[in-house]
Amino acid sequence: MIVAEQKNIDEIRDSLEGFKSAVVAACGTCVTVCMAGGEKEALRLAAVLEIGARERGVQFSADVICITRQCDMEFLAEAEDKLLAAECILSLGCGAGVQFLAEKFPSKVVIPGLNTEFIGVNRGLGYWTEMCQGCGDCLLAKTGGVCPVARCSKSNFNGPCGGSALGKCEINEDTDCAWQLIYDRMKRLDRLEELLEIEGARDWRTSRDGGPRAACREDVR
Amino acid sequence: MPGEKGNLQKILEQGAFSVSAEIGPPMGADASVVIKKAQELKGVVDAANITDNQTAVVRMSSIAASYLSSMNGVEPVVQMTCRDRNRIAIQSDLLGAYALGLKNLLVLSGDHQSFGNHPQSKNVFDVDSIQLLYSLRKMKEEGVFMGGSKCKSPAEFFLGATVNPFADPEELQMIRLRKKINAGAQFVQTQAIYDVAKFAEWMEKVRGLGLHKKAYILAGIVVNKSLKSIEMTQIVPGMLVPCELVERMRAAGPGNYDSEGVGIALDLIEEIRKIEGVSGIHIMAIGWESIVPTLVARAGLLPRPAIE
């Protein structure tokens, strides 16, 4: 899923400067699961903003709307009445959601309430780690199911750098060395010899480097 | 002349025991810093590595400082990391370096930028060190750029790589060394060696795979000037410093640390020279480059062999 975190409250307040009200738009997908932009977080943020405004003697009201998926026009259309009436929209969707709202409601200011971070997994209560960078050319079949693009700090394709120590990455002790993980898996699968093959230079055109990407499925269009 | 071999390659090919050192370019645009260091090393070493923004701290470019070094009597080993440049910039800079008469190239991943003075920067890692070695060998042998088009006057570097005999995971690091050599590394500089017994075991594996016959293995030596410096070295990840050596330094007492540091380095050089398959030493006297002439002289490695 896409993992996001709520922005610092002061930054959100700064973005709302000059507005007397906002509709806080929650999103029911990834950001709900990672507890950053679901209904619960939207209600809490609306309350925090209102209380904060009251304490500072400023007039401000926040209403909440839950959108099933902000990255889908169908669900944005369902929210149209309420959002068209809003003074501004504070989206708790990921970057895609914020932009799709701005596209759908060209006359409205849409403010992001979250920082969108990565495609990752949940490893325990309140802890997520990055697993995929969406490079567009998956090589997990060759690396024992551990991604060196996303999980090696240097995106090394041919083994660990000299900074791998005791299974950890040189950048910090909390980060596993992806190549240690690849090694452990390949050894266990008795496929270590495969790592002797030189993995050639990547064609990054499938990644962001080829420009903004689009996926077009003729079979379902 | 293009195509003509450099000093380091000739020395190694004629079977002499090579001596190389390092010159860290300054954190500024003062050429005299490089010139002074080169003058100190002239006639003392066969070549000197010129680091590429080591520990991700911005310094004078390796290629520019390499040129200054070559103009002042020390053959440089240009360093190129994969951290700061994409394949367009790397190839362009290396064509320029070769055009300036620089013959040796050491390819590295590069320390992560979080260690340096620009932790806010974006890193590149378009290619990794093995992919870069492979493509430079292809450029040299087949006259092609990485993108596949023809290169009329390719850069034909004497290609080097690094290896840490003590890094984890050991088995995979050996696979990686094999890959580096298969990719095109002609010489390999090791991480600093303190634990000679462990290094000798590692060399046995290297010999078992015949790698010492495919690439020249140059053993890394660090000279410590103080008790603190050897203690700090001991805690660096991937460095193996036996406690006896730290104790030996401590026992020497303040006032004698520098001479004891030299003594330790001399003993290491003597032991390492006896190990079959080691073709030379690479001295890393970080922040103490001026000691290199003394060290090389006392190790009995002067005068440097003439090129046949």
XYZ file of C-alpha atoms in Angstrom:
529
model
C 0.000 0.000 0.000
C 0.880 3.662 -0.196
C 2.166 4.863 3.151
C 1.655 8.467 4.203
C 1.966 10.569 7.325
C 0.049 13.628 8.427
C 1.867 16.888 7.897
C 2.963 19.018 10.789
C -0.090 20.873 12.130
C 1.618 24.276 11.797
C 2.271 23.680 8.114
C -1.387 22.732 7.609
C -2.472 25.888 9.472
C -0.171 28.022 7.331
C -1.693 26.560 4.174
C -5.181 27.348 5.510
C -4.277 30.964 6.270
C -7.055 33.296 5.113
C -9.755 30.614 4.935
C -12.622 30.669 7.416
C -13.658 27.085 6.721
C -12.544 23.908 5.000
C -13.854 20.495 4.134
C -11.443 17.828 5.317
C -11.619 14.970 2.806
C -10.655 11.538 4.134
C -9.793 8.696 1.784
C -10.950 5.144 2.405
C -8.036 3.231 0.939
C -4.294 3.045 1.710
C -4.192 6.102 3.949
C -7.002 4.696 6.086
C -5.076 1.461 6.558
C -1.867 3.308 7.506
C -3.844 5.497 9.888
C -2.913 8.793 8.269
C -5.934 9.972 6.289
C -8.990 7.882 7.124
C -12.262 9.081 8.641
C -10.903 8.877 12.175
C -7.857 10.993 11.355
C -9.996 13.485 9.414
C -12.383 13.973 12.346
C -9.471 14.397 14.702
C -7.683 16.883 12.446
C -10.910 18.907 11.972
C -11.332 19.091 15.740
C -7.716 20.098 16.298
C -7.980 22.865 13.711
C -11.236 24.191 15.177
C -10.012 24.113 18.762
C -6.732 25.732 17.761
C -8.565 28.497 15.946
C -10.858 29.095 18.922
C -7.852 29.351 21.248
C -6.306 31.961 19.000
C -9.595 33.819 18.713
C -9.890 33.126 15.011
C -13.039 32.041 13.241
C -12.636 28.679 11.556
C -14.853 25.679 10.955
C -14.011 22.315 9.485
C -16.408 19.770 8.062
C -15.467 16.186 7.225
C -16.305 14.075 4.201
C -15.250 10.507 3.520
C -14.443 9.591 -0.041
C -14.164 5.884 -0.786
C -11.212 6.413 -3.153
C -9.863 9.837 -4.014
C -8.025 8.363 -7.007
C -11.286 7.463 -8.716
C -13.517 10.074 -10.453
C -16.617 8.001 -9.765
C -16.226 8.506 -6.028
C -15.268 12.161 -6.376
C -18.505 12.717 -8.265
C -20.461 11.337 -5.293
C -18.889 14.028 -3.098
C -19.490 16.824 -5.588
C -22.299 18.697 -3.789
C -20.437 19.003 -0.540
C -17.071 19.817 -2.097
C -18.484 22.451 -4.460
C -19.919 24.212 -1.435
C -16.582 24.132 0.409
C -14.467 27.259 0.799
C -11.408 25.074 0.374
C -10.615 21.361 0.443
C -8.064 19.838 2.808
C -7.344 16.411 1.345
C -6.054 13.549 3.448
C -5.531 11.423 0.358
C -2.142 10.579 -1.065
C -0.573 12.859 -3.660
C -2.715 11.236 -6.334
C -5.888 11.983 -4.385
C -4.985 15.632 -3.803
C -4.288 16.138 -7.491
C -7.378 14.323 -8.663
C -9.513 16.513 -6.398
C -7.836 19.617 -7.847
C -8.574 18.314 -11.335
C -12.197 17.569 -10.522
C -12.795 20.908 -8.781
C -10.845 23.507 -10.779
C -12.341 26.463 -8.880
C -11.279 25.130 -5.458
C -8.039 25.438 -3.539
C -7.006 21.890 -2.556
C -4.493 21.603 0.279
C -2.553 18.421 1.113
C -2.827 17.283 4.718
C -0.397 14.396 4.303
C 3.103 13.718 3.074
C 2.944 10.703 0.766
C 5.977 8.546 1.474
C 6.333 5.159 -0.141
C 4.897 1.832 -1.225
C 5.400 -0.356 1.786
C 4.177 -2.870 4.317
C 3.026 -2.828 7.894
C 5.563 -4.480 10.191
C 3.817 -3.923 13.481
C 1.652 -1.388 15.213
C 2.499 2.010 13.767
C 5.526 0.805 11.825
C 5.810 0.646 8.028
C 8.791 0.108 5.748
C 9.425 0.746 2.078
C 9.362 -2.265 -0.235
C 8.801 -1.057 -3.783
C 9.797 1.952 -5.813
C 7.541 1.281 -8.777
C 10.507 1.086 -11.165
C 8.387 -0.616 -13.798
C 10.699 -3.554 -14.432
C 10.425 -5.994 -11.552
C 13.481 -8.146 -10.944
C 12.348 -9.873 -7.750
C 12.513 -13.241 -9.522
C 16.290 -12.881 -9.644
C 16.873 -11.563 -6.149
C 15.069 -14.019 -3.946
C 12.038 -11.775 -3.542
C 13.920 -8.872 -1.961
C 14.118 -5.647 -3.960
C 17.564 -4.054 -4.266
C 16.144 -1.009 -6.074
C 13.944 0.043 -3.181
C 15.710 -1.542 -0.240
C 19.422 -1.076 -0.942
C 20.382 2.518 -0.119
C 22.524 2.589 -3.262
C 20.200 0.496 -5.445
C 23.083 -1.889 -6.082
C 22.179 -4.609 -8.570
C 25.212 -6.828 -8.127
C 25.718 -7.350 -4.437
C 26.409 -5.386 -1.287
C 28.673 -2.368 -1.053
C 31.505 -2.388 1.480
C 29.259 -0.757 4.064
C 27.252 -3.859 4.918
C 28.002 -4.927 8.491
C 26.240 -7.497 10.660
C 23.287 -7.475 8.301
C 22.744 -3.742 8.544
C 23.112 -0.910 6.049
C 25.838 1.684 6.493
C 23.308 4.522 6.640
C 21.854 3.413 9.982
C 21.378 0.435 12.280
C 17.609 0.353 11.745
C 17.964 -0.405 8.058
C 18.573 -3.976 6.984
C 21.171 -4.526 4.286
C 19.020 -5.617 1.329
C 21.893 -7.701 -0.010
C 22.237 -9.557 3.277
C 18.537 -10.395 2.970
C 18.984 -11.428 -0.672
C 21.981 -13.552 0.285
C 20.101 -15.264 3.124
C 17.161 -16.064 0.846
C 19.231 -17.245 -2.115
C 21.388 -19.420 0.119
C 18.346 -20.981 1.699
C 16.851 -21.599 -1.734
C 20.200 -23.065 -2.828
C 20.410 -20.517 -5.651
C 23.491 -18.555 -4.535
C 25.368 -19.366 -7.742
C 22.813 -17.326 -9.691
C 24.157 -14.194 -8.038
C 27.410 -14.656 -9.958
C 25.628 -13.492 -13.083
C 26.369 -9.828 -13.782
C 23.125 -7.892 -13.788
C 23.504 -5.362 -16.591
C 22.840 -1.643 -16.417
C 19.171 -0.857 -16.078
C 16.909 0.701 -18.620
C 15.354 3.346 -16.399
C 12.826 4.380 -19.022
C 10.263 2.175 -17.285
C 10.792 4.213 -14.144
C 10.130 7.913 -13.457
C 13.229 8.713 -15.526
C 11.254 8.046 -18.704
C 8.929 10.924 -17.788
C 5.513 10.716 -16.108
C 4.126 7.287 -16.766
C 0.765 6.036 -17.959
C -0.599 2.518 -18.088
C -2.963 1.760 -20.936
C -4.845 -1.536 -20.975
C -6.540 -1.907 -24.349
C -8.308 -5.085 -23.214
C -10.328 -3.268 -20.570
C -10.706 0.190 -22.143
C 49.760 8.801 -25.773
C 46.400 7.026 -26.045
C 46.725 3.286 -25.687
C 50.059 3.548 -23.929
C 50.131 1.871 -20.545
C 50.628 3.802 -17.332
C 53.273 3.427 -14.700
C 51.258 1.337 -12.265
C 50.211 -1.181 -14.897
C 53.766 -1.513 -16.242
C 55.225 -2.039 -12.756
C 52.660 -4.727 -11.980
C 53.055 -6.428 -15.336
C 56.805 -6.625 -14.915
C 56.207 -8.451 -11.650
C 57.467 -5.781 -9.269
C 55.760 -5.209 -5.909
C 53.791 -1.984 -6.352
C 53.427 0.833 -3.854
C 50.575 3.286 -4.074
C 49.189 5.908 -1.733
C 46.354 8.396 -1.591
C 45.979 12.092 -2.137
C 42.793 13.601 -0.747
C 41.917 16.707 -2.767
C 41.294 19.885 -0.747
C 37.897 21.271 0.242
C 38.604 24.273 -1.914
C 40.047 25.444 -5.179
C 43.687 25.764 -4.094
C 45.853 23.785 -6.523
C 48.939 24.178 -4.353
C 47.549 21.713 -1.779
C 47.522 18.926 -4.370
C 50.839 20.007 -5.848
C 52.529 19.916 -2.428
C 51.211 16.438 -1.644
C 52.258 15.188 -5.081
C 55.756 16.607 -4.658
C 56.099 14.761 -1.337
C 55.144 11.472 -3.006
C 57.166 11.894 -6.176
C 59.550 8.979 -6.642
C 58.169 7.327 -3.496
C 55.068 5.658 -4.929
C 54.158 4.210 -8.321
C 50.746 5.856 -8.264
C 48.378 7.703 -5.960
C 44.615 7.396 -5.684
C 42.877 10.721 -5.941
C 39.655 10.361 -4.027
C 36.247 11.296 -5.440
C 34.460 13.353 -2.786
C 35.314 10.791 -0.128
C 32.797 10.289 2.684
C 30.495 12.397 0.490
C 32.227 15.637 1.472
C 32.585 18.103 -1.390
C 36.196 18.458 -2.500
C 38.097 19.420 -5.623
C 37.189 16.964 -8.377
C 39.217 13.779 -8.613
C 39.915 14.339 -12.304
C 41.165 17.914 -11.855
C 43.327 16.960 -8.867
C 44.562 13.882 -10.776
C 45.727 16.122 -13.577
C 47.555 18.377 -11.108
C 49.172 15.300 -9.600
C 50.262 13.952 -12.975
C 51.783 17.349 -13.850
C 53.780 17.142 -10.642
C 55.365 13.766 -11.027
C 52.883 11.359 -9.458
C 50.782 9.104 -11.647
C 47.213 9.329 -10.388
C 44.527 6.694 -10.015
C 41.328 8.594 -10.767
C 38.450 7.551 -8.564
C 34.888 7.518 -9.821
C 31.919 6.773 -7.598
C 28.428 5.881 -8.791
C 26.833 8.204 -6.259
C 26.999 11.571 -7.987
C 26.761 11.055 -11.721
C 24.538 9.250 -14.170
C 25.984 7.251 -17.062
C 26.048 10.310 -19.318
C 28.130 12.356 -16.872
C 30.397 9.447 -15.914
C 31.305 8.595 -19.500
C 31.770 12.246 -20.418
C 34.032 12.951 -17.447
C 36.047 9.806 -18.098
C 36.576 10.637 -21.759
C 37.910 13.960 -20.532
C 40.139 12.317 -17.940
C 41.614 9.969 -20.514
C 42.124 12.872 -22.928
C 44.171 14.547 -20.185
C 46.478 11.528 -20.151
C 45.133 9.882 -16.992
C 45.517 6.112 -17.269
C 44.223 4.483 -14.100
C 40.680 4.362 -12.831
C 39.272 2.999 -9.594
C 35.517 2.424 -9.647
C 33.563 2.568 -6.387
C 29.966 2.651 -5.170
C 30.691 5.729 -3.060
C 29.850 6.420 0.563
C 26.202 7.319 1.042
C 25.637 11.082 1.011
C 24.154 10.929 4.510
C 27.754 10.725 5.819
C 28.922 13.929 4.206
C 28.332 17.648 4.285
C 25.397 17.573 1.879
C 23.037 15.016 3.411
C 20.169 16.924 1.747
C 21.347 15.937 -1.721
C 19.788 13.513 -4.173
C 21.943 10.531 -5.044
C 22.194 8.972 -8.472
C 23.279 5.310 -8.559
C 22.148 5.058 -12.175
C 24.701 2.260 -12.563
C 26.447 0.303 -9.823
C 30.207 -0.233 -9.645
C 30.088 -3.622 -11.383
C 27.891 -2.347 -14.187
C 30.287 0.568 -14.617
C 33.371 -1.653 -14.718
C 31.673 -3.882 -17.263
C 30.676 -0.989 -19.483
C 34.158 0.570 -19.343
C 35.685 -2.729 -20.348
C 33.235 -2.910 -23.238
C 34.115 0.641 -24.229
C 37.776 -0.294 -24.199
C 37.445 -3.615 -26.009
C 34.554 -2.990 -28.360
C 34.577 0.804 -28.710
C 30.977 1.301 -27.624
C 29.201 3.608 -25.227
C 26.807 2.247 -22.633
C 23.862 3.224 -24.801
C 25.221 1.038 -27.611
C 26.503 3.651 -30.064
C 30.075 3.617 -31.358
C 32.841 5.507 -29.589
C 35.604 6.365 -32.046
C 38.320 7.118 -29.503
C 37.400 5.180 -26.390
C 38.936 5.691 -22.949
C 41.172 2.709 -22.272
C 41.723 2.827 -18.533
C 43.643 0.354 -16.399
C 40.559 -0.586 -14.397
C 40.479 -1.103 -10.674
C 37.981 -2.037 -8.008
C 37.894 -2.273 -4.242
C 37.198 -5.190 -1.961
C 36.732 -5.532 1.760
C 38.015 -8.958 2.882
C 36.298 -8.452 6.241
C 32.844 -7.230 5.153
C 29.606 -9.160 5.517
C 28.342 -11.489 4.234
C 31.717 -13.067 3.543
C 30.557 -15.617 0.988
C 28.639 -13.015 -0.998
C 31.547 -10.558 -0.841
C 33.714 -13.201 -2.491
C 31.075 -13.682 -5.193
C 31.146 -9.922 -5.635
C 34.921 -9.897 -6.020
C 34.626 -12.567 -8.709
C 32.006 -10.456 -10.443
C 34.183 -7.350 -10.309
C 37.055 -9.206 -11.896
C 34.758 -10.801 -14.485
C 33.323 -7.367 -15.196
C 36.729 -5.926 -15.997
C 38.730 -5.077 -12.857
C 42.450 -5.534 -13.573
C 43.586 -4.529 -10.114
C 41.849 -4.696 -6.759
C 42.641 -2.571 -3.733
C 41.616 -4.016 -0.394
C 40.187 -2.347 2.673
C 42.796 -1.634 5.362
C 44.336 -4.785 6.753
C 45.234 -5.121 10.428
C 44.373 -8.757 10.983
C 47.039 -10.463 8.875
C 45.973 -13.976 9.869
C 42.399 -13.346 8.716
C 43.673 -11.687 5.549
C 45.957 -14.660 4.844
C 42.942 -16.985 5.138
C 41.065 -14.784 2.718
C 43.986 -14.764 0.286
C 43.990 -18.543 0.402
C 40.403 -18.494 -0.878
C 41.384 -15.900 -3.495
C 44.198 -18.167 -4.683
C 41.888 -21.188 -4.608
C 39.670 -19.402 -7.129
C 42.687 -18.247 -9.136
C 41.618 -14.625 -8.758
C 45.162 -13.384 -8.014
C 46.087 -14.461 -11.529
C 43.199 -12.567 -13.101
C 43.712 -9.292 -11.218
C 46.487 -7.740 -9.141
C 45.602 -7.748 -5.455
C 46.898 -4.643 -3.692
C 46.705 -4.825 0.092
C 45.459 -1.743 1.936
C 47.550 -0.354 4.788
C 46.413 2.417 7.125
C 49.009 4.297 9.161
C 47.661 5.512 12.496
C 49.153 8.576 14.119
C 47.467 8.327 17.495
C 45.848 5.941 19.942
C 42.526 7.613 19.214
C 42.851 7.031 15.483
C 43.449 3.288 15.848
C 40.638 3.066 18.408
C 38.302 4.869 16.022
C 39.375 2.589 13.171
C 38.514 -0.416 15.319
C 34.856 0.620 15.600
C 34.323 1.408 11.906
C 31.911 -1.180 10.442
C 33.752 -3.641 8.233
C 37.171 -2.946 9.840
C 38.871 -5.667 11.786
C 41.558 -4.384 14.167
C 42.916 -6.995 16.613
C 42.941 -5.797 20.236
C 46.676 -6.614 20.487
C 47.450 -3.831 18.031
C 45.398 -1.297 19.974
C 47.141 -2.461 23.156
C 50.515 -2.171 21.479
C 49.714 1.436 20.584
C 48.493 2.160 24.108
C 51.610 0.612 25.640
C 53.823 2.864 23.530
C 52.510 5.786 25.542
C 51.717 9.375 24.565
C 54.556 10.997 22.692
C 55.370 7.724 20.950
C 52.081 7.030 19.210
C 53.253 8.277 15.832
C 56.418 6.181 15.799
C 54.501 3.156 17.096
C 51.887 3.690 14.363
C 54.668 3.566 11.794
C 56.110 0.485 13.518
C 52.774 -1.311 13.329
C 52.368 -0.406 9.653
C 55.913 -1.632 8.893
C 55.238 -4.960 10.599
C 51.982 -5.347 8.687
C 53.710 -4.595 5.377
C 56.442 -7.141 6.138
C 53.907 -9.868 6.974
C 51.639 -9.070 4.050
C 54.521 -9.140 1.543
C 55.099 -12.776 2.419
C 51.568 -13.761 1.406
C 51.437 -15.380 -2.003
C 49.287 -13.554 -4.520
C 49.657 -10.050 -3.077
C 51.016 -7.825 -5.848
C 51.490 -4.581 -3.978
C 50.452 -2.364 -1.129
C 48.180 0.621 -1.067
C 48.934 3.036 1.763
C 46.126 5.117 3.216
C 47.723 7.726 5.464
C 44.617 9.784 5.908
C 45.550 13.244 7.160
C 49.189 12.151 7.499
C 50.327 11.901 3.898
C 53.751 13.328 4.807
C 54.674 10.062 6.578
C 54.445 7.990 3.382
C 58.056 8.602 2.195
C 59.432 7.521 5.602
C 57.215 4.460 5.663
C 58.102 3.345 2.149
C 61.826 3.925 2.794
C 61.821 2.030 6.080
C 59.872 -0.844 4.495
C 62.808 -1.240 2.120
C 60.678 -0.415 -0.893
C 62.882 2.411 -2.216
C 64.014 3.176 -4.770
C 60.930 2.352 -6.769
C 61.716 0.020 -9.651
C 62.491 1.555 -12.999
C 60.079 0.825 -15.783
C 61.510 -1.654 -18.235
